[in-house]
Each structure stands twice: as structure tokens, then as C-alpha cells.
Amino acid sequence: MTRQRNDDKRKQQIRSAALRCLVRRGYAATTLREIAKEAGLSKGGIYFYYQAKQQLFDEIMETQFEALHERWAFDPMGDEPADRTLARLVLLHVGAMEGAPDEARLCSFLVSMAPQHSAFRAKLEALSSVLRSVYAGVIERGMRDRLFAPGDPEEQATMVVCMVYGLACLAATDPRGRLPLSPEELAENAVRMLRAKAPVDHSSRTLRMTN
Amino acid sequence: MTRQRNDDKRKQQIRSAALRCLVRRGYAATTLREIAKEAGLSKGGIYFYYQAKQQLFDEIMETQFEALHERWAFDPMGDEPADRTLARLVLLHVGAMEGAPDEARLCSFLVSMAPQHSAFRAKLEALSSVLRSVYAGVIERGMRDRLFAPGDPEEQATMVVCMVYGLACLAATDPRGRLPLSPEELAENAVRMLRAKAPVDHSSRTLRMTN
Amino acid sequence: MTRQRNDDKRKQQIRSAALRCLVRRGYAATTLREIAKEAGLSKGGIYFYYQAKQQLFDEIMETQFEALHERWAFDPMGDEPADRTLARLVLLHVGAMEGAPDEARLCSFLVSMAPQHSAFRAKLEALSSVLRSVYAGVIERGMRDRLFAPGDPEEQATMVVCMVYGLACLAATDPRGRLPLSPEELAENAVRMLRAKAPVDHSSRTLRMTN
Amino acid sequence: MTRQRNDDKRKQQIRSAALRCLVRRGYAATTLREIAKEAGLSKGGIYFYYQAKQQLFDEIMETQFEALHERWAFDPMGDEPADRTLARLVLLHVGAMEGAPDEARLCSFLVSMAPQHSAFRAKLEALSSVLRSVYAGVIERGMRDRLFAPGDPEEQATMVVCMVYGLACLAATDPRGRLPLSPEELAENAVRMLRAKAPVDHSSRTLRMTN
DNA sequence: ACGCTCGGGACGACCCGTTAAT
DNA sequence: ATTAACGGGTCGTCCCGAGCGT
């Protein structure tokens, strides 16, 4: 039992060390030696827990995906104004990035790995899809309650997800990982977009013709 | 002269082949052999034009940054309603991604490389900054003309940039690089956000307290 | 005492497991993990009994050499026709290989290890020498008793040893370790060779010239 | 053309260097660096010609098997006394080992590798089989011509092969690879064995009972 | 006290970026 | 501009030892 406990703890420690290296330097550029050093043990030690770099990576991703699922697939309470709920969701999703540069880098790391492994990409898409449907649910409620302007909830949800991912990109770009916008500001603007009346039709049609 | 012309052409061909590999597999995972194969010549042949992998990479990035600067640092005409201008800007920035998966992947590649080389990160920040200031200019004009709701132009510009980057992320995630939202839809929503009245103060304040 | 007894038993079990691996895969290719698995305990467990792979190997070889010495350095009874004795010797030496593929493989393993360690080679030569001198003794007696054709007993003994080793080689080559010749057949032929009149001189001389 | 010629030459050089290492130290214990050093080039140089150690090994074995086939599958002339032919065959097969320690070691190396790879073992069996059938042919002729005592040609051929392999074993055991018996002596004794009258029946039966 | 778990170096194959020669 | 070759470095893995649990 204690053994099991210790094993898990050590594996967790290795995973977190490896994750730190991965988000900073990418998968291919990260060497086992770096991970070992970061984890405070030797290459052989790592090999005792993980038979291969790829397997370590897979397990890390598994863990991260699970964690994100759990964190993101949050069931919003129904007895709250939809705009409040949506703002809280945004804060929840973006808040973790504040003060934790690696959190934002993780996001952009996930995106950058997507083109390479199809299995990986599938998982990431599933995750995005969950995020999107959570938003879509709240937005739909908001539209029903006349808190949000009428429109396609799916499309609007995609917009919000864009904002969240985009913020992660900008944070990953910053040397210290700071957000260019506070989570609250992002939330406000998202709500603002949703509240707004839909633009007049001809504007978009004109646009297309112009381009 | 012809020699020079041919050389440039060949270098361009190598760069574009290398770029294709880079955005798909990342810098570290891309081997010179892959690049050579993609470019249709031998490994040694690359060295005739580029002394090192790193230099090839640098020159590619140089080229890409210049291209993006040129494409993005577009001077919006002043005799046009600000909302129209902004929509056209968004189309300009996002349109290239439509039907060109590698374009979106390039964006996420740039973001993923940022944490690694500081010089690289600086350039990317400069680019983002240009993008942001272009948007900020238009938004400021829109606010003056009462087309957009009053607010901080910089903040709103950051929001728009977030949307653009976020869309690139989602496109990079898609197996065929398709956009989950048409450029026109993104543009409409951006304009919608900017037109909207600012949300009532207490909402955001309450949010902070709740969290 | 019981402790001692158990220890020896366990060591014996390890040695026999290791020997099985060795003759099948060779020294360098045999890993401690394989041996441990074959012996039914863990890698560390082996280390408890043997400080090093090399020492385990040495001890195994020691044991095997002793066993072979004991088995081979058999004192032939003097009151028996030399041809009978010789046949019994051959049966003794070859009989163990019948139905025991590893026995033949051990022989070829010993031979294949000889070029590598000089100490090892010395032991093997000593063993061969014992074998040869036992045969030589019997053959000499046979020549005195006119049972065998006159000649150099040492040379004839070497011939018989060749046959024995050669049979081991052929058995080691067979997938199931079967002998291509029964021990009895080998014995018969050995005796036949020894009984035969020496060939006429000029044939061999001619041979040399021809070649 | 010259290119091809050079390539083959270099590959041949690598193969022969590798073979020298292999027969001395075995497959598993031989490192690529050793081979490279022996061949007079670097690790990478080897890799240019052979993508993997295993492939290099396979090609070497291929070459060796072919060479041995060619050398051994020799068509004995029919207008020569069978005993002469047989002696010449033995000289042909054993003569190469004289003064060439590696030749004998190769033989024992082949035998020691047989238990490991089944494909390899099959080839070795095929080779032995060729050798045996060549001998069997000559022996049969000898029996027809009353030069050899009547008996089973296959069995007698196996005996001769045993002698050859056995001599190789003994040579491989010797520090300098010397043969304990000259090829001529071996040939003489083989012929002697074949010429001899078959032993009386009851001897072998008695033997079996004794055992 | 025995035995395994855990960890440390070390090394091998493989492969990559790079250069010299042609 | 291609072929041939080099050496460095990574991953996987092996042999071995020390400490901890039973």
C-alpha cells in the first residue's frame, strides 16, 4: 500500500518534471537527461517507472487531458443569470493561466503537437468540443432569457473558445507568461459581445463583395 | 545575374520545403534529410546554400516575419467607416488561413517556438504589437465616430488579436486545417463586440468578489 | 546447516537456469533479467547470491568443467578388450547428448567462448587433453593387443575426439538437438577406423603433390 | 561503374573487418565501434553502408554461406579412384583452416549462432547437408568400386563431416588456431575408416546391452 | 536477516548535423 | 551538388549496489 502510494507519488513527480520540460522546449528537443535532472534522479531511475520516452509522454498527456476535462467540463448552475455563469466559466478557464506561465504554454504546446499525432489531435479536438458545448449550453440559455442577443449558440461558443485559446497564445509569447488582459477583462468583453444586437445583414454581404 | 536569379529561386524552394516540414513536425523533430527530400535534392545540397540548419531556420523565420509584417502592417484607408475597415482587416488577417492549413499551423508554430529562443520571442512580440496597434488605431477612430462603444482601444485591440490567434489554434487542431468559423463570421462578431455598450459596472465587480 | 543447504540449492537452481540461457544465447546476449525469469526470482535476488554476472558465469563454468572432468576422466578397466573399452568410452561421452539438446549446445558454447578468454581457453584445452589422453591410453593398449592397427596413439585419439566434438556441433545445429548419428553408430565407426590397416604410403604423398 | 566498384570494395572491407570481430568475440559482444576501428573508419561511416548491425551481420552471413557453398559444393571428377577423390575433398575442406585461425573460428561461430536464429540455423543445416551429400556421392562410388567397405553412404558421410567439424572445433580452441592434426592426416584416417571391413554385428548389439 | 524495489552510471545502437572530396 | 565519411549525442537498456519493507 505504502509502496503503491510512493510509486504513484514518484511517477507524479517525474510527470510534472517532464511536463515542465516539455512545455518549455517541446517534445523532440526534450532529452531524458533533462527530465531526469529536473526530477532529481538519474536516467535509469526514470526508466524504472517509464519504459520509454514516448510512454512517459503519453501518460502525461493522459493525465493532463483528464485534468482539463475535469476542470473544464464544469456543470454551470441553472439558477443564475446566464451572463454571470458565462463570466464565471471564462474566469475558471482562463484564471489558471494567471501567474502560472506553464499553464498557458501547455495550451500552446497541445496545439503545436496536434498536427503530428492523429490520436493526439483527436483528444485535443474532443477537449475543445467539450469546452465548446459547455459554452454553447450557457449561451443558449442566455438567448432564451433575452440576456444575449439571438444567434447561433454554437457559433458564439466557438468565438468564446477562440478568445480563450488566443489569450493562451499571447501569454505563451510573453517572456514571463503574463496575460495581456486580465481574466476579468476577457470575461467582460465576451459577455459584451454576446449581449450585442446582431449586426445588420447587408454589412456582411457587402463585405464579401468588397473582398 | 542568371546565376544569382537561379540561386535565389533555389533558396526559396528550399525555404518553402523546410517551412512545410517545420510547421508540421516542429524544429527539433525536423531532420535535414526530410527537408532535402521535400525540396527534391540531397542533404549535402542544402549545405551549399545554407551553412547550418539553424541558419536555414533563421532565414526562414526572417522571411516569414517580413511577409507577415508586410501583410499585417496594412494602412487602413481613412475615408471608410471604421467598422468596415476593421472587418476588412480581420478578413485580411484570417483569410489567408482559409484553405491553407499550413498557414494556420505556422501561426501556432510561431507561438510554440516563442518560449525557447528569446530573440525569436522578441520578434513575435513585435509582430503582435504591430497587429495590435493597427487594430487599436482603427478602433480608436471607430470610438471617436461613435461607431464603437467607448472604452480602451488597446484592450479592445488585444481582444481582436486574441480572436485571430485563437482561430489559428483551432484551425491547426483540425485534421484538414479547416476553420471552425468562416473569416466573415469572425469579423462580424468582432464588430459586434466593439459596437456593444459597455456592460454595467457592478457585474464585473461582483465577479471579482465572487471568485 | 539447513540454511546452508537451502542456499546451495538455490545457487544450484540459479546456475542451472543461467546455464540454460547461456548455451542458448551466448554470454554477452544473456541478460540478468532472463536468468532471473528462468530461475523464477527477481534480478536483485540473483545479485544476493552472486555479486556479478561474471562471477556467476565463472562459477557455472567451474561447475561444468568439474562435472565434465569427472565424467570424462574415467578410468577404463584393464581386463576388457580395448575395442570394447573404447566403444564404451565413446558411448559415455556422447550418450549424454542424446535427448539433451543443451548438452550438445554446451559443448559448442564452450568452443565458441574459447577464443575470447584465455583462462577459459586454457581450461578447455586441459579438458580436451584429458579426453585425448584417456583415449590414447586405450588405443595404445589396443595396438599392443593387435586389436587396432599400429600407428600413433595420440593421433588416433585426436581423431576420435574430433568425431565426438563434431557430433556435438551437428547436434547443436539441429533445431531439436537430435544427433544425426546414434552414439552406437559413432562408436562402431571409431572402432572400425582404428582396426583398419594403415593406408599405403604413396597415396598421401601423391596427394600432397597433387594439391 | 567505378562508383559501384568502389562501393562494393568498401562494403567488402567492412564485412571482412566485421567478420574478424565476430568470430573473435561473438555477435552480441562485438560493438560497432570495434568494427569501425577494425575497418579503419568511423561509426557513421559504417552506418552509411549498413543501416543496422543486424543487417551488416545478415549480409556477412549471406556472403559467407555463399562462399562456403561454392567452395564445398565441388564436383568431384569421376575418372579418379574414389579414395583419392575423397582425400582431396577433405583436404579442400580442411585445408583452408590451416594457417588461418579465423577460418576455423568461423566454423565454430556458425555453430554457436545456430541455436539462436531459426533462419540462420536452416542455412547452416542446408550447408551441412550439401557437404554431406557431396561426401555421400563419393563414398557410394567408392563402395561400388570395392574401394570402400560396404555400408550406408549417408552414415559414413556424416562421420566424415563430424571429423571436419570436430577439427575446426579443436583449432578454434587453440590459442593460435593451429590444427592438432594436419589436413593430410585427417584425410588418411578418413579413408582408412572407409576402407575398413564393417565390424562384426554382435559387438554393437553387446554394446547396447552393456549400456 | 533476506529479498526486492528503486536508483545510478555506463554503454550500445542508431541517427543526425556537418564537412571534404569529387 | 552529390557521395562518402565523421563524431557527437540521444534513447534504450544493462549491470550493479544501497536501502527499505517484510
PDB file of C-alpha atoms in Angstrom, chain C residues 5-207:
ATOM      1  CA  ARG C   5      21.624 -26.431   2.474  1.00  0.00           C
ATOM      2  CA  ASN C   6      18.945 -24.094   1.173  1.00  0.00           C
ATOM      3  CA  ASP C   7      21.466 -21.610  -0.054  1.00  0.00           C
ATOM      4  CA  ASP C   8      23.288 -24.232  -2.039  1.00  0.00           C
ATOM      5  CA  LYS C   9      20.088 -25.472  -3.501  1.00  0.00           C
ATOM      6  CA  ARG C  10      19.088 -22.003  -4.533  1.00  0.00           C
ATOM      7  CA  LYS C  11      22.501 -21.329  -6.013  1.00  0.00           C
ATOM      8  CA  GLN C  12      22.300 -24.555  -7.905  1.00  0.00           C
ATOM      9  CA  GLN C  13      18.908 -23.559  -9.220  1.00  0.00           C
ATOM     10  CA  ILE C  14      20.252 -20.216 -10.381  1.00  0.00           C
ATOM     11  CA  ARG C  15      23.236 -21.819 -12.017  1.00  0.00           C
ATOM     12  CA  SER C  16      21.173 -24.297 -13.937  1.00  0.00           C
ATOM     13  CA  ALA C  17      18.789 -21.573 -15.095  1.00  0.00           C
ATOM     14  CA  ALA C  18      21.706 -19.423 -16.146  1.00  0.00           C
ATOM     15  CA  LEU C  19      23.341 -22.289 -17.960  1.00  0.00           C
ATOM     16  CA  ARG C  20      20.196 -22.899 -19.954  1.00  0.00           C
ATOM     17  CA  CYS C  21      20.209 -19.278 -21.047  1.00  0.00           C
ATOM     18  CA  LEU C  22      23.914 -19.221 -21.756  1.00  0.00           C
ATOM     19  CA  VAL C  23      24.032 -22.189 -24.074  1.00  0.00           C
ATOM     20  CA  ARG C  24      21.041 -20.873 -25.971  1.00  0.00           C
ATOM     21  CA  ARG C  25      22.005 -17.248 -26.376  1.00  0.00           C
ATOM     22  CA  GLY C  26      25.661 -16.902 -25.521  1.00  0.00           C
ATOM     23  CA  TYR C  27      27.248 -14.989 -22.681  1.00  0.00           C
ATOM     24  CA  ALA C  28      27.024 -11.418 -23.914  1.00  0.00           C
ATOM     25  CA  ALA C  29      23.475 -11.733 -25.141  1.00  0.00           C
ATOM     26  CA  THR C  30      22.193 -13.255 -21.929  1.00  0.00           C
ATOM     27  CA  THR C  31      20.813 -10.659 -19.525  1.00  0.00           C
ATOM     28  CA  LEU C  32      20.376 -10.987 -15.809  1.00  0.00           C
ATOM     29  CA  ARG C  33      16.672 -10.444 -16.274  1.00  0.00           C
ATOM     30  CA  GLU C  34      16.416 -13.514 -18.460  1.00  0.00           C
ATOM     31  CA  ILE C  35      18.288 -15.590 -15.946  1.00  0.00           C
ATOM     32  CA  ALA C  36      16.139 -14.275 -13.134  1.00  0.00           C
ATOM     33  CA  LYS C  37      12.982 -15.053 -15.028  1.00  0.00           C
ATOM     34  CA  GLU C  38      14.192 -18.518 -15.885  1.00  0.00           C
ATOM     35  CA  ALA C  39      15.177 -19.117 -12.275  1.00  0.00           C
ATOM     36  CA  GLY C  40      11.875 -17.760 -11.019  1.00  0.00           C
ATOM     37  CA  LEU C  41      13.142 -14.873  -8.948  1.00  0.00           C
ATOM     38  CA  SER C  42      13.982 -11.217  -9.362  1.00  0.00           C
ATOM     39  CA  LYS C  43      17.069  -9.569 -10.719  1.00  0.00           C
ATOM     40  CA  GLY C  44      18.115  -8.390  -7.291  1.00  0.00           C
ATOM     41  CA  GLY C  45      17.644 -11.877  -5.935  1.00  0.00           C
ATOM     42  CA  ILE C  46      20.363 -13.174  -8.182  1.00  0.00           C
ATOM     43  CA  TYR C  47      22.657 -10.486  -7.014  1.00  0.00           C
ATOM     44  CA  PHE C  48      22.164 -11.703  -3.479  1.00  0.00           C
ATOM     45  CA  TYR C  49      23.836 -14.961  -4.328  1.00  0.00           C
ATOM     46  CA  TYR C  50      26.274 -13.824  -6.962  1.00  0.00           C
ATOM     47  CA  GLN C  51      27.973 -10.470  -6.803  1.00  0.00           C
ATOM     48  CA  ALA C  52      28.344 -10.172 -10.533  1.00  0.00           C
ATOM     49  CA  LYS C  53      27.320 -11.673 -13.779  1.00  0.00           C
ATOM     50  CA  GLN C  54      30.915 -12.590 -14.480  1.00  0.00           C
ATOM     51  CA  GLN C  55      31.240 -14.416 -11.200  1.00  0.00           C
ATOM     52  CA  LEU C  56      28.043 -16.340 -11.809  1.00  0.00           C
ATOM     53  CA  PHE C  57      29.418 -17.304 -15.168  1.00  0.00           C
ATOM     54  CA  ASP C  58      32.758 -18.310 -13.724  1.00  0.00           C
ATOM     55  CA  GLU C  59      31.152 -20.459 -11.104  1.00  0.00           C
ATOM     56  CA  ILE C  60      28.948 -22.133 -13.656  1.00  0.00           C
ATOM     57  CA  MET C  61      31.907 -22.889 -15.819  1.00  0.00           C
ATOM     58  CA  GLU C  62      33.815 -24.157 -12.828  1.00  0.00           C
ATOM     59  CA  THR C  63      30.969 -26.495 -12.034  1.00  0.00           C
ATOM     60  CA  GLN C  64      30.627 -27.651 -15.581  1.00  0.00           C
ATOM     61  CA  PHE C  65      34.307 -28.243 -16.044  1.00  0.00           C
ATOM     62  CA  GLU C  66      34.409 -30.249 -12.871  1.00  0.00           C
ATOM     63  CA  ALA C  67      31.432 -32.296 -13.944  1.00  0.00           C
ATOM     64  CA  LEU C  68      32.951 -32.946 -17.338  1.00  0.00           C
ATOM     65  CA  HIS C  69      36.284 -33.820 -15.841  1.00  0.00           C
ATOM     66  CA  GLU C  70      34.629 -36.256 -13.527  1.00  0.00           C
ATOM     67  CA  ARG C  71      32.544 -37.733 -16.267  1.00  0.00           C
ATOM     68  CA  TRP C  72      35.329 -37.906 -18.809  1.00  0.00           C
ATOM     69  CA  ALA C  73      38.339 -38.790 -16.732  1.00  0.00           C
ATOM     70  CA  PHE C  74      37.036 -42.235 -16.373  1.00  0.00           C
ATOM     71  CA  ASP C  75      39.472 -44.995 -15.664  1.00  0.00           C
ATOM     72  CA  PRO C  76      38.885 -47.816 -18.123  1.00  0.00           C
ATOM     73  CA  MET C  77      39.089 -51.268 -16.766  1.00  0.00           C
ATOM     74  CA  GLY C  78      42.129 -53.167 -17.964  1.00  0.00           C
ATOM     75  CA  ASP C  79      40.638 -56.614 -18.180  1.00  0.00           C
ATOM     76  CA  GLU C  80      38.451 -55.864 -21.140  1.00  0.00           C
ATOM     77  CA  PRO C  81      39.294 -55.936 -24.843  1.00  0.00           C
ATOM     78  CA  ALA C  82      40.462 -52.468 -25.882  1.00  0.00           C
ATOM     79  CA  ASP C  83      37.855 -52.140 -28.610  1.00  0.00           C
ATOM     80  CA  ARG C  84      35.061 -52.784 -26.146  1.00  0.00           C
ATOM     81  CA  THR C  85      36.521 -50.259 -23.771  1.00  0.00           C
ATOM     82  CA  LEU C  86      36.889 -47.660 -26.456  1.00  0.00           C
ATOM     83  CA  ALA C  87      33.342 -48.149 -27.616  1.00  0.00           C
ATOM     84  CA  ARG C  88      32.108 -47.770 -24.063  1.00  0.00           C
ATOM     85  CA  LEU C  89      34.109 -44.585 -23.679  1.00  0.00           C
ATOM     86  CA  VAL C  90      32.615 -43.109 -26.784  1.00  0.00           C
ATOM     87  CA  LEU C  91      29.148 -44.047 -25.638  1.00  0.00           C
ATOM     88  CA  LEU C  92      29.849 -42.473 -22.301  1.00  0.00           C
ATOM     89  CA  HIS C  93      30.984 -39.233 -23.842  1.00  0.00           C
ATOM     90  CA  VAL C  94      28.374 -38.951 -26.486  1.00  0.00           C
ATOM     91  CA  GLY C  95      25.460 -40.639 -24.758  1.00  0.00           C
ATOM     92  CA  ALA C  96      24.743 -37.610 -22.570  1.00  0.00           C
ATOM     93  CA  MET C  97      23.964 -35.590 -25.650  1.00  0.00           C
ATOM     94  CA  GLU C  98      21.195 -37.893 -26.724  1.00  0.00           C
ATOM     95  CA  GLY C  99      17.875 -36.433 -25.765  1.00  0.00           C
ATOM     96  CA  ALA C 100      19.525 -33.471 -24.057  1.00  0.00           C
ATOM     97  CA  PRO C 101      19.944 -30.713 -26.632  1.00  0.00           C
ATOM     98  CA  ASP C 102      21.523 -28.401 -24.101  1.00  0.00           C
ATOM     99  CA  GLU C 103      24.296 -30.860 -23.508  1.00  0.00           C
ATOM    100  CA  ALA C 104      25.421 -30.605 -27.098  1.00  0.00           C
ATOM    101  CA  ARG C 105      24.925 -26.869 -27.094  1.00  0.00           C
ATOM    102  CA  LEU C 106      27.073 -26.616 -24.021  1.00  0.00           C
ATOM    103  CA  CYS C 107      29.861 -28.248 -25.929  1.00  0.00           C
ATOM    104  CA  SER C 108      29.631 -25.840 -28.818  1.00  0.00           C
ATOM    105  CA  PHE C 109      29.211 -22.973 -26.371  1.00  0.00           C
ATOM    106  CA  LEU C 110      32.462 -23.892 -24.690  1.00  0.00           C
ATOM    107  CA  VAL C 111      34.189 -23.979 -28.021  1.00  0.00           C
ATOM    108  CA  SER C 112      32.761 -20.634 -29.085  1.00  0.00           C
ATOM    109  CA  MET C 113      33.851 -18.971 -25.854  1.00  0.00           C
ATOM    110  CA  ALA C 114      37.390 -20.230 -26.146  1.00  0.00           C
ATOM    111  CA  PRO C 115      38.723 -17.506 -28.451  1.00  0.00           C
ATOM    112  CA  GLN C 116      37.627 -14.826 -26.004  1.00  0.00           C
ATOM    113  CA  HIS C 117      39.061 -15.538 -22.573  1.00  0.00           C
ATOM    114  CA  SER C 118      42.475 -17.056 -22.390  1.00  0.00           C
ATOM    115  CA  ALA C 119      41.864 -18.505 -18.937  1.00  0.00           C
ATOM    116  CA  PHE C 120      38.791 -20.112 -20.278  1.00  0.00           C
ATOM    117  CA  ARG C 121      40.572 -21.480 -23.272  1.00  0.00           C
ATOM    118  CA  ALA C 122      43.253 -22.995 -21.061  1.00  0.00           C
ATOM    119  CA  LYS C 123      40.647 -24.909 -19.126  1.00  0.00           C
ATOM    120  CA  LEU C 124      39.028 -26.153 -22.253  1.00  0.00           C
ATOM    121  CA  GLU C 125      42.337 -27.300 -23.627  1.00  0.00           C
ATOM    122  CA  ALA C 126      43.075 -29.074 -20.393  1.00  0.00           C
ATOM    123  CA  LEU C 127      39.749 -30.812 -20.670  1.00  0.00           C
ATOM    124  CA  SER C 128      40.367 -31.820 -24.259  1.00  0.00           C
ATOM    125  CA  SER C 129      43.782 -33.017 -23.285  1.00  0.00           C
ATOM    126  CA  VAL C 130      42.373 -35.243 -20.573  1.00  0.00           C
ATOM    127  CA  LEU C 131      39.896 -36.670 -23.015  1.00  0.00           C
ATOM    128  CA  ARG C 132      42.588 -37.259 -25.554  1.00  0.00           C
ATOM    129  CA  SER C 133      44.929 -38.958 -23.123  1.00  0.00           C
ATOM    130  CA  VAL C 134      42.210 -41.291 -21.912  1.00  0.00           C
ATOM    131  CA  TYR C 135      41.591 -42.337 -25.469  1.00  0.00           C
ATOM    132  CA  ALA C 136      45.267 -42.545 -26.217  1.00  0.00           C
ATOM    133  CA  GLY C 137      45.730 -44.936 -23.318  1.00  0.00           C
ATOM    134  CA  VAL C 138      43.075 -47.289 -24.542  1.00  0.00           C
ATOM    135  CA  ILE C 139      44.217 -47.062 -28.116  1.00  0.00           C
ATOM    136  CA  GLU C 140      47.785 -47.817 -27.154  1.00  0.00           C
ATOM    137  CA  ARG C 141      46.608 -50.874 -25.327  1.00  0.00           C
ATOM    138  CA  GLY C 142      44.578 -51.901 -28.324  1.00  0.00           C
ATOM    139  CA  MET C 143      47.594 -51.550 -30.557  1.00  0.00           C
ATOM    140  CA  ARG C 144      49.677 -53.675 -28.239  1.00  0.00           C
ATOM    141  CA  ASP C 145      46.985 -56.333 -28.269  1.00  0.00           C
ATOM    142  CA  ARG C 146      46.799 -56.237 -32.066  1.00  0.00           C
ATOM    143  CA  LEU C 147      43.178 -55.253 -31.882  1.00  0.00           C
ATOM    144  CA  PHE C 148      43.966 -51.930 -33.513  1.00  0.00           C
ATOM    145  CA  ALA C 149      46.232 -51.336 -36.447  1.00  0.00           C
ATOM    146  CA  PRO C 150      49.629 -49.943 -35.490  1.00  0.00           C
ATOM    147  CA  GLY C 151      50.104 -46.187 -35.565  1.00  0.00           C
ATOM    148  CA  ASP C 152      50.460 -43.117 -33.373  1.00  0.00           C
ATOM    149  CA  PRO C 153      48.045 -43.474 -30.444  1.00  0.00           C
ATOM    150  CA  GLU C 154      47.977 -39.683 -29.910  1.00  0.00           C
ATOM    151  CA  GLU C 155      46.988 -39.031 -33.474  1.00  0.00           C
ATOM    152  CA  GLN C 156      44.283 -41.665 -33.395  1.00  0.00           C
ATOM    153  CA  ALA C 157      42.990 -40.318 -30.086  1.00  0.00           C
ATOM    154  CA  THR C 158      42.752 -36.898 -31.636  1.00  0.00           C
ATOM    155  CA  MET C 159      40.719 -38.362 -34.432  1.00  0.00           C
ATOM    156  CA  VAL C 160      38.243 -39.846 -32.001  1.00  0.00           C
ATOM    157  CA  VAL C 161      37.965 -36.564 -30.109  1.00  0.00           C
ATOM    158  CA  CYS C 162      37.291 -34.874 -33.409  1.00  0.00           C
ATOM    159  CA  MET C 163      34.416 -37.192 -34.032  1.00  0.00           C
ATOM    160  CA  VAL C 164      32.940 -36.514 -30.621  1.00  0.00           C
ATOM    161  CA  TYR C 165      33.195 -32.728 -30.961  1.00  0.00           C
ATOM    162  CA  GLY C 166      31.922 -32.888 -34.488  1.00  0.00           C
ATOM    163  CA  LEU C 167      28.865 -34.793 -33.432  1.00  0.00           C
ATOM    164  CA  ALA C 168      28.191 -32.189 -30.788  1.00  0.00           C
ATOM    165  CA  CYS C 169      28.393 -29.495 -33.458  1.00  0.00           C
ATOM    166  CA  LEU C 170      25.894 -31.246 -35.650  1.00  0.00           C
ATOM    167  CA  ALA C 171      23.560 -31.820 -32.737  1.00  0.00           C
ATOM    168  CA  ALA C 172      23.779 -28.161 -31.727  1.00  0.00           C
ATOM    169  CA  THR C 173      22.793 -27.252 -35.261  1.00  0.00           C
ATOM    170  CA  ASP C 174      19.665 -29.352 -35.235  1.00  0.00           C
ATOM    171  CA  PRO C 175      16.550 -27.488 -34.132  1.00  0.00           C
ATOM    172  CA  ARG C 176      15.650 -30.132 -31.578  1.00  0.00           C
ATOM    173  CA  GLY C 177      19.194 -31.082 -30.797  1.00  0.00           C
ATOM    174  CA  ARG C 178      18.894 -34.564 -32.224  1.00  0.00           C
ATOM    175  CA  LEU C 179      22.043 -36.431 -33.131  1.00  0.00           C
ATOM    176  CA  PRO C 180      22.442 -37.241 -36.834  1.00  0.00           C
ATOM    177  CA  LEU C 181      24.077 -40.468 -35.768  1.00  0.00           C
ATOM    178  CA  SER C 182      23.332 -42.668 -32.803  1.00  0.00           C
ATOM    179  CA  PRO C 183      26.122 -42.919 -30.229  1.00  0.00           C
ATOM    180  CA  GLU C 184      26.400 -46.587 -31.064  1.00  0.00           C
ATOM    181  CA  GLU C 185      26.981 -45.875 -34.723  1.00  0.00           C
ATOM    182  CA  LEU C 186      29.654 -43.386 -33.882  1.00  0.00           C
ATOM    183  CA  ALA C 187      31.339 -45.886 -31.609  1.00  0.00           C
ATOM    184  CA  GLU C 188      31.264 -48.558 -34.260  1.00  0.00           C
ATOM    185  CA  ASN C 189      32.828 -46.333 -36.831  1.00  0.00           C
ATOM    186  CA  ALA C 190      35.518 -45.182 -34.470  1.00  0.00           C
ATOM    187  CA  VAL C 191      36.443 -48.751 -33.759  1.00  0.00           C
ATOM    188  CA  ARG C 192      36.355 -49.537 -37.443  1.00  0.00           C
ATOM    189  CA  MET C 193      38.803 -46.776 -38.186  1.00  0.00           C
ATOM    190  CA  LEU C 194      41.164 -47.997 -35.526  1.00  0.00           C
ATOM    191  CA  ARG C 195      41.046 -51.586 -36.635  1.00  0.00           C
ATOM    192  CA  ALA C 196      41.845 -50.771 -40.232  1.00  0.00           C
ATOM    193  CA  LYS C 197      45.255 -51.295 -41.783  1.00  0.00           C
ATOM    194  CA  ALA C 198      47.121 -48.115 -42.374  1.00  0.00           C
ATOM    195  CA  PRO C 199      46.727 -46.852 -45.951  1.00  0.00           C
ATOM    196  CA  VAL C 200      49.566 -47.279 -48.375  1.00  0.00           C
ATOM    197  CA  ASP C 201      52.155 -44.567 -48.120  1.00  0.00           C
ATOM    198  CA  HIS C 202      52.304 -43.190 -51.614  1.00  0.00           C
ATOM    199  CA  SER C 203      48.665 -42.196 -51.632  1.00  0.00           C
ATOM    200  CA  SER C 204      49.157 -39.441 -49.116  1.00  0.00           C
ATOM    201  CA  ARG C 205      52.409 -38.354 -50.656  1.00  0.00           C
ATOM    202  CA  THR C 206      50.771 -38.146 -54.032  1.00  0.00           C
ATOM    203  CA  LEU C 207      48.009 -36.162 -52.513  1.00  0.00           C
TER     204      LEU C 207
END
